[in-house]
mmCIF file of C-alpha atoms in Angstrom:
data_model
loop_
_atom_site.group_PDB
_atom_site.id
_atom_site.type_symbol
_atom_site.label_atom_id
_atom_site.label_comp_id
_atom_site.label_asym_id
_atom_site.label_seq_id
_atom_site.Cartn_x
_atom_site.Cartn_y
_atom_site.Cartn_z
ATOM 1 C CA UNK A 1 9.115 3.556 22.727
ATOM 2 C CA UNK A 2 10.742 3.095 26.123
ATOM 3 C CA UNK A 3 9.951 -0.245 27.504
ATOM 4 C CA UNK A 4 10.934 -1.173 31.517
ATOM 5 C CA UNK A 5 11.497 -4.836 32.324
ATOM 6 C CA UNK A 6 12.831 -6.596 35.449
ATOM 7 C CA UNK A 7 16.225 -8.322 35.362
ATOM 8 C CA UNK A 8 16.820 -11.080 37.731
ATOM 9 C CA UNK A 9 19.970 -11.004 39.801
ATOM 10 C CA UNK A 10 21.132 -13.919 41.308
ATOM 11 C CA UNK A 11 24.200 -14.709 43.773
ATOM 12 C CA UNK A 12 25.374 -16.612 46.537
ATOM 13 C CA UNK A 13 25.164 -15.903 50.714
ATOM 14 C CA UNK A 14 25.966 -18.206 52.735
ATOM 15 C CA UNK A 15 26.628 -21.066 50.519
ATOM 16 C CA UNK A 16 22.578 -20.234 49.169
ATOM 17 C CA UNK A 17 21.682 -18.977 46.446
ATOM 18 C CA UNK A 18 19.683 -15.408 46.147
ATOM 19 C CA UNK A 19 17.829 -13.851 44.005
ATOM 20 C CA UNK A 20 16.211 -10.391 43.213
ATOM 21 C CA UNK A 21 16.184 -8.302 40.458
ATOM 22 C CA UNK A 22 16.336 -4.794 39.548
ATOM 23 C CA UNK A 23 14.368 -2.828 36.674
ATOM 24 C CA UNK A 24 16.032 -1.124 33.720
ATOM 25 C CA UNK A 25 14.181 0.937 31.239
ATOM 26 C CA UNK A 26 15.106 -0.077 27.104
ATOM 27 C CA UNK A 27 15.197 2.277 24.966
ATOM 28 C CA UNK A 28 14.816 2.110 21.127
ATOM 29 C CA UNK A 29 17.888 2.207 18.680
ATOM 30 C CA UNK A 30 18.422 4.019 15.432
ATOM 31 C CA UNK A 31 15.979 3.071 12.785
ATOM 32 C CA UNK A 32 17.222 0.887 10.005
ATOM 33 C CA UNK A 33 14.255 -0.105 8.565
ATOM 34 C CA UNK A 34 10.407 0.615 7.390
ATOM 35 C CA UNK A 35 7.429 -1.757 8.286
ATOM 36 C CA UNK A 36 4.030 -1.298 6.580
ATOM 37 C CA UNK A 37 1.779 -1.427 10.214
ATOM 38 C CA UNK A 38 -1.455 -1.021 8.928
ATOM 39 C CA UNK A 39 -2.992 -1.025 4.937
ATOM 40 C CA UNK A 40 -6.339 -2.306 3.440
ATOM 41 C CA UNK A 41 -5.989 -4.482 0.502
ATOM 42 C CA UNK A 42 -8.571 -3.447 -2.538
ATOM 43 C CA UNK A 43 -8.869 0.330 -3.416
ATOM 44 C CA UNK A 44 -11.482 1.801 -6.132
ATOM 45 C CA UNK A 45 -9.588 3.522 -9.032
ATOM 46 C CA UNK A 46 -9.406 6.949 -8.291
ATOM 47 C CA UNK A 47 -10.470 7.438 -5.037
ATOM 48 C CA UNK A 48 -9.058 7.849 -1.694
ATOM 49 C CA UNK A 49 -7.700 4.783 -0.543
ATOM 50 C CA UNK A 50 -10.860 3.811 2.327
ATOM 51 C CA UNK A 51 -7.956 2.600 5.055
ATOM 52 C CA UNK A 52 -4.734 4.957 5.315
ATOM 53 C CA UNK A 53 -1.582 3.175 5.368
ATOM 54 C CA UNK A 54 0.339 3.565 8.773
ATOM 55 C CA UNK A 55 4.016 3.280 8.206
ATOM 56 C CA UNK A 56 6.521 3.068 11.098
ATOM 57 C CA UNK A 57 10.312 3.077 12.057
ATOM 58 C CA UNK A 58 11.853 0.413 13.419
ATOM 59 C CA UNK A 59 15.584 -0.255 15.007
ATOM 60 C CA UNK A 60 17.217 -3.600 14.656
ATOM 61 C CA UNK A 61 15.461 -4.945 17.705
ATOM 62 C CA UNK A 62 11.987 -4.736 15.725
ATOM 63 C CA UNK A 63 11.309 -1.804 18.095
ATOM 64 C CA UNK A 64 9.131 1.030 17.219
ATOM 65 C CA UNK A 65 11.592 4.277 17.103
ATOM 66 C CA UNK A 66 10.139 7.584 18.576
ATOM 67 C CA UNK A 67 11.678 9.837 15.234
ATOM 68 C CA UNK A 68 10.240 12.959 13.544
ATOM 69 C CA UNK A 69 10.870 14.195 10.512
ATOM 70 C CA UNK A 70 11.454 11.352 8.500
ATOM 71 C CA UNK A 71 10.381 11.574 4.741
ATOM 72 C CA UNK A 72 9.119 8.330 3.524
ATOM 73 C CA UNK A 73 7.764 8.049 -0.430
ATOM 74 C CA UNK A 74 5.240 5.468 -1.689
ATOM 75 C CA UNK A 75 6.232 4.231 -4.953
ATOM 76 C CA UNK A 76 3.620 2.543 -7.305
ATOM 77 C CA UNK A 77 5.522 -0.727 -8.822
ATOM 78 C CA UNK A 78 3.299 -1.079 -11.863
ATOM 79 C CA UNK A 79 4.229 3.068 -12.986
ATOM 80 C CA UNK A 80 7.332 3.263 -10.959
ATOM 81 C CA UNK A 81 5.715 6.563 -9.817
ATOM 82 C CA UNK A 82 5.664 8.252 -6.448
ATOM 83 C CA UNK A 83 2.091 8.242 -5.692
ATOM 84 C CA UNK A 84 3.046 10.296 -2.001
ATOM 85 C CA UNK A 85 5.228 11.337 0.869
ATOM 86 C CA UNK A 86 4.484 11.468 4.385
ATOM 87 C CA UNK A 87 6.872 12.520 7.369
ATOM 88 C CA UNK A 88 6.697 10.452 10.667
ATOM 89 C CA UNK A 89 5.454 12.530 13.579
ATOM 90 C CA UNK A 90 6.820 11.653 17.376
ATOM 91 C CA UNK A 91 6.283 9.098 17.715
ATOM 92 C CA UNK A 92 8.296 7.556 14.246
ATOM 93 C CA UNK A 93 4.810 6.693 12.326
ATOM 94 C CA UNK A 94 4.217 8.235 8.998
ATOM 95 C CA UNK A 95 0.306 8.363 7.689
ATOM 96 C CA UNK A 96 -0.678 8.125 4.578
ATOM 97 C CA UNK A 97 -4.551 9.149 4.541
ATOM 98 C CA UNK A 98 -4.302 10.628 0.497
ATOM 99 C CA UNK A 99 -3.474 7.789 -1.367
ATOM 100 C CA UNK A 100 -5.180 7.099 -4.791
ATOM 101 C CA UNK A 101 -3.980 5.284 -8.035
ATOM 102 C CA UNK A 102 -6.104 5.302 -11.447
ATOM 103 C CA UNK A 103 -5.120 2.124 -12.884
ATOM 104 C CA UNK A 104 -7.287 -1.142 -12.087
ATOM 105 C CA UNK A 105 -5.425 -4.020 -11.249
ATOM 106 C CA UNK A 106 -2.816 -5.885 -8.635
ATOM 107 C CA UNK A 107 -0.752 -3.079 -7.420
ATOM 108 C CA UNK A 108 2.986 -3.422 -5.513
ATOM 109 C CA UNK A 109 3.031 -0.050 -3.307
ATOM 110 C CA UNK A 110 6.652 0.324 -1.740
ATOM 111 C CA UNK A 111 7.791 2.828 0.769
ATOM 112 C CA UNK A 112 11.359 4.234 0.996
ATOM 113 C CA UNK A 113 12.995 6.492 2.815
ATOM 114 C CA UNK A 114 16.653 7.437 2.994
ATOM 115 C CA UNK A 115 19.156 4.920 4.736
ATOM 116 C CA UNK A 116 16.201 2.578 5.801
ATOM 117 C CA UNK A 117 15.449 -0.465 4.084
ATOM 118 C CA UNK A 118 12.095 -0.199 3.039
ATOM 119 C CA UNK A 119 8.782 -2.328 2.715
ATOM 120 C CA UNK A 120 5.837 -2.765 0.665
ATOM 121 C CA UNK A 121 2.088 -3.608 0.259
ATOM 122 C CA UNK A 122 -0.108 -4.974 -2.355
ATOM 123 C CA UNK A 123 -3.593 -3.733 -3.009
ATOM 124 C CA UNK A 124 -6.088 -4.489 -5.397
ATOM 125 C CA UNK A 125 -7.340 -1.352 -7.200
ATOM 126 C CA UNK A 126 -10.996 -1.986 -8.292
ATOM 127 C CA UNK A 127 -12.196 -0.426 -11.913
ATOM 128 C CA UNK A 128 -14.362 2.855 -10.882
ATOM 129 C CA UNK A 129 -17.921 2.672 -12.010
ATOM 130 C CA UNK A 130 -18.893 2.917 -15.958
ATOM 131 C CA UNK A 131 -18.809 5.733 -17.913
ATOM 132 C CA UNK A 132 -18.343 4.953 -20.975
ATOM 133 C CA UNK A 133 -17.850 2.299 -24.077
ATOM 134 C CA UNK A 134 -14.740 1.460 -25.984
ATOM 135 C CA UNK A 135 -14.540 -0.581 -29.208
ATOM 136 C CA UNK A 136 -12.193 -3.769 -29.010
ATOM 137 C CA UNK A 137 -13.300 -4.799 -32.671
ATOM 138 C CA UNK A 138 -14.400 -1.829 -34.381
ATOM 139 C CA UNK A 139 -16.516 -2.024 -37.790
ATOM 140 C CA UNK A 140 -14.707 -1.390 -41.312
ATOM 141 C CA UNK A 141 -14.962 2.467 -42.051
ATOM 142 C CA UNK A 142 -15.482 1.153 -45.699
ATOM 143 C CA UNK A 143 -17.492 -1.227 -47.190
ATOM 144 C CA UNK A 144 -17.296 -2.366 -50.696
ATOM 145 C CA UNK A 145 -20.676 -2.845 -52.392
ATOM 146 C CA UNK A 146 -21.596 -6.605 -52.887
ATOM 147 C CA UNK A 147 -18.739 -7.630 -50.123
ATOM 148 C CA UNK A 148 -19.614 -10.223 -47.472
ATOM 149 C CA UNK A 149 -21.320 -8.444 -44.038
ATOM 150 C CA UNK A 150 -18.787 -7.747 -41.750
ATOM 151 C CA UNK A 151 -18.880 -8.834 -37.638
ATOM 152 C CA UNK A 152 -20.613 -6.843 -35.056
ATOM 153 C CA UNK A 153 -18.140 -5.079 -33.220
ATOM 154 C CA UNK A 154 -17.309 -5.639 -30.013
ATOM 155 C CA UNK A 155 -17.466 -3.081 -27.370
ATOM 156 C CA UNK A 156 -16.214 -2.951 -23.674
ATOM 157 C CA UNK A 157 -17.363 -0.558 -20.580
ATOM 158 C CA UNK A 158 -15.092 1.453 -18.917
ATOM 159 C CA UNK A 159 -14.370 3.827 -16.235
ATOM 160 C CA UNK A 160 -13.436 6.938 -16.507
ATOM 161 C CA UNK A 161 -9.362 5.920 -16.647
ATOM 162 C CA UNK A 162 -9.969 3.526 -19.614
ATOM 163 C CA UNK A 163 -10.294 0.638 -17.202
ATOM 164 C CA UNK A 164 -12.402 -2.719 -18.113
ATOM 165 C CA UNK A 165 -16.001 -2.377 -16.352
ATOM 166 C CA UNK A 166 -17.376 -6.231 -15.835
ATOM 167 C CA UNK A 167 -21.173 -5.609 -15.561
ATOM 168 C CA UNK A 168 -24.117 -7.389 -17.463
ATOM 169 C CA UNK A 169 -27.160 -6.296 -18.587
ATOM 170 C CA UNK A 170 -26.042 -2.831 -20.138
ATOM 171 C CA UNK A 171 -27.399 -2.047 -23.025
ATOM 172 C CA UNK A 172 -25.644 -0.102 -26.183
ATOM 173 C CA UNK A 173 -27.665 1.264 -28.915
ATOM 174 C CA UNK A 174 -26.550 2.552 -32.106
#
């Protein structure tokens, strides 16, 4: 926004020198860039992200820049998907309260907009809870009379998305 500052003016009287200084309000310039203001960092696979990310626009001075109506997208790197779109209010700030990605795992989120350079955050997206089992060695479906015994398969929880579930003490019955 508008920031006022005093300048100091100095010059000579009478072979001294003088100072005083007068104030002059700053405004912002023209955007040129995104900046990621405020994110969490782990998420829980499909859910509302718990903290909303705050984007903001920013002029070459790394000042805030009071803008409306500027459509910024967030861009999952791991799908190359937009995942959302906001549009900055007054005061240049986009909010992005809805966010929610499926897929467990180190995420890249990167916000664009046009003719700003953009910016990005990383989140870890936590596997939802259990709600099912998955074979990652399955049995045979045929065995050969007389042939040796085969392994026990091996099964895996997941979430509803097909993501891993790490939790012990579950147990499977046939």
């Amino acid at each position: 926004g508008v920031q006022t500052c005093a300048l100091p003016i100095f010059e000579f009287a009478a072979d001294e020198l003088v100072g005083t200084s007068t104030t002059v309000k700053v405004q912002p310039g023209l955007a040129v860039r995104l900046e990621v203001v405020a994110h969490g960092t782990t998420a829980v696979a499909g859910e509302v992200f718990q903290e909303a990310v705050r984007v903001v626009l920013v002029d070459v001075g790394n000042s805030q820049t009071p803008t409306a109506g500027v459509e910024i997208e967030a861009t999952d790197e791991v799908t190359n998907k937009i995942i959302a779109t906001a549009v900055t209010s007054e005061l240049g700030e986009a909010v992005f309260d809805e966010l929610v990605i499926s897929r467990a795992g180190e995420h890249t989120i990167s916000f664009s907009a046009s003719g700003l350079a953009g910016d990005v955050t990383r989140v870890t997206v936590l596997p939802a809870s259990a709600s099912g089992v998955e074979f990652v060695d399955a049995p045979p479906n045929v065995l050969t009379s007389g042939a040796m015994p085969f392994e026990p398969p091996v099964l895996r929880l997941v979430d509803r998305f097909g993501n891993s579930v790490k939790k012990a003490g579950v147990e499977v019955t046939a």
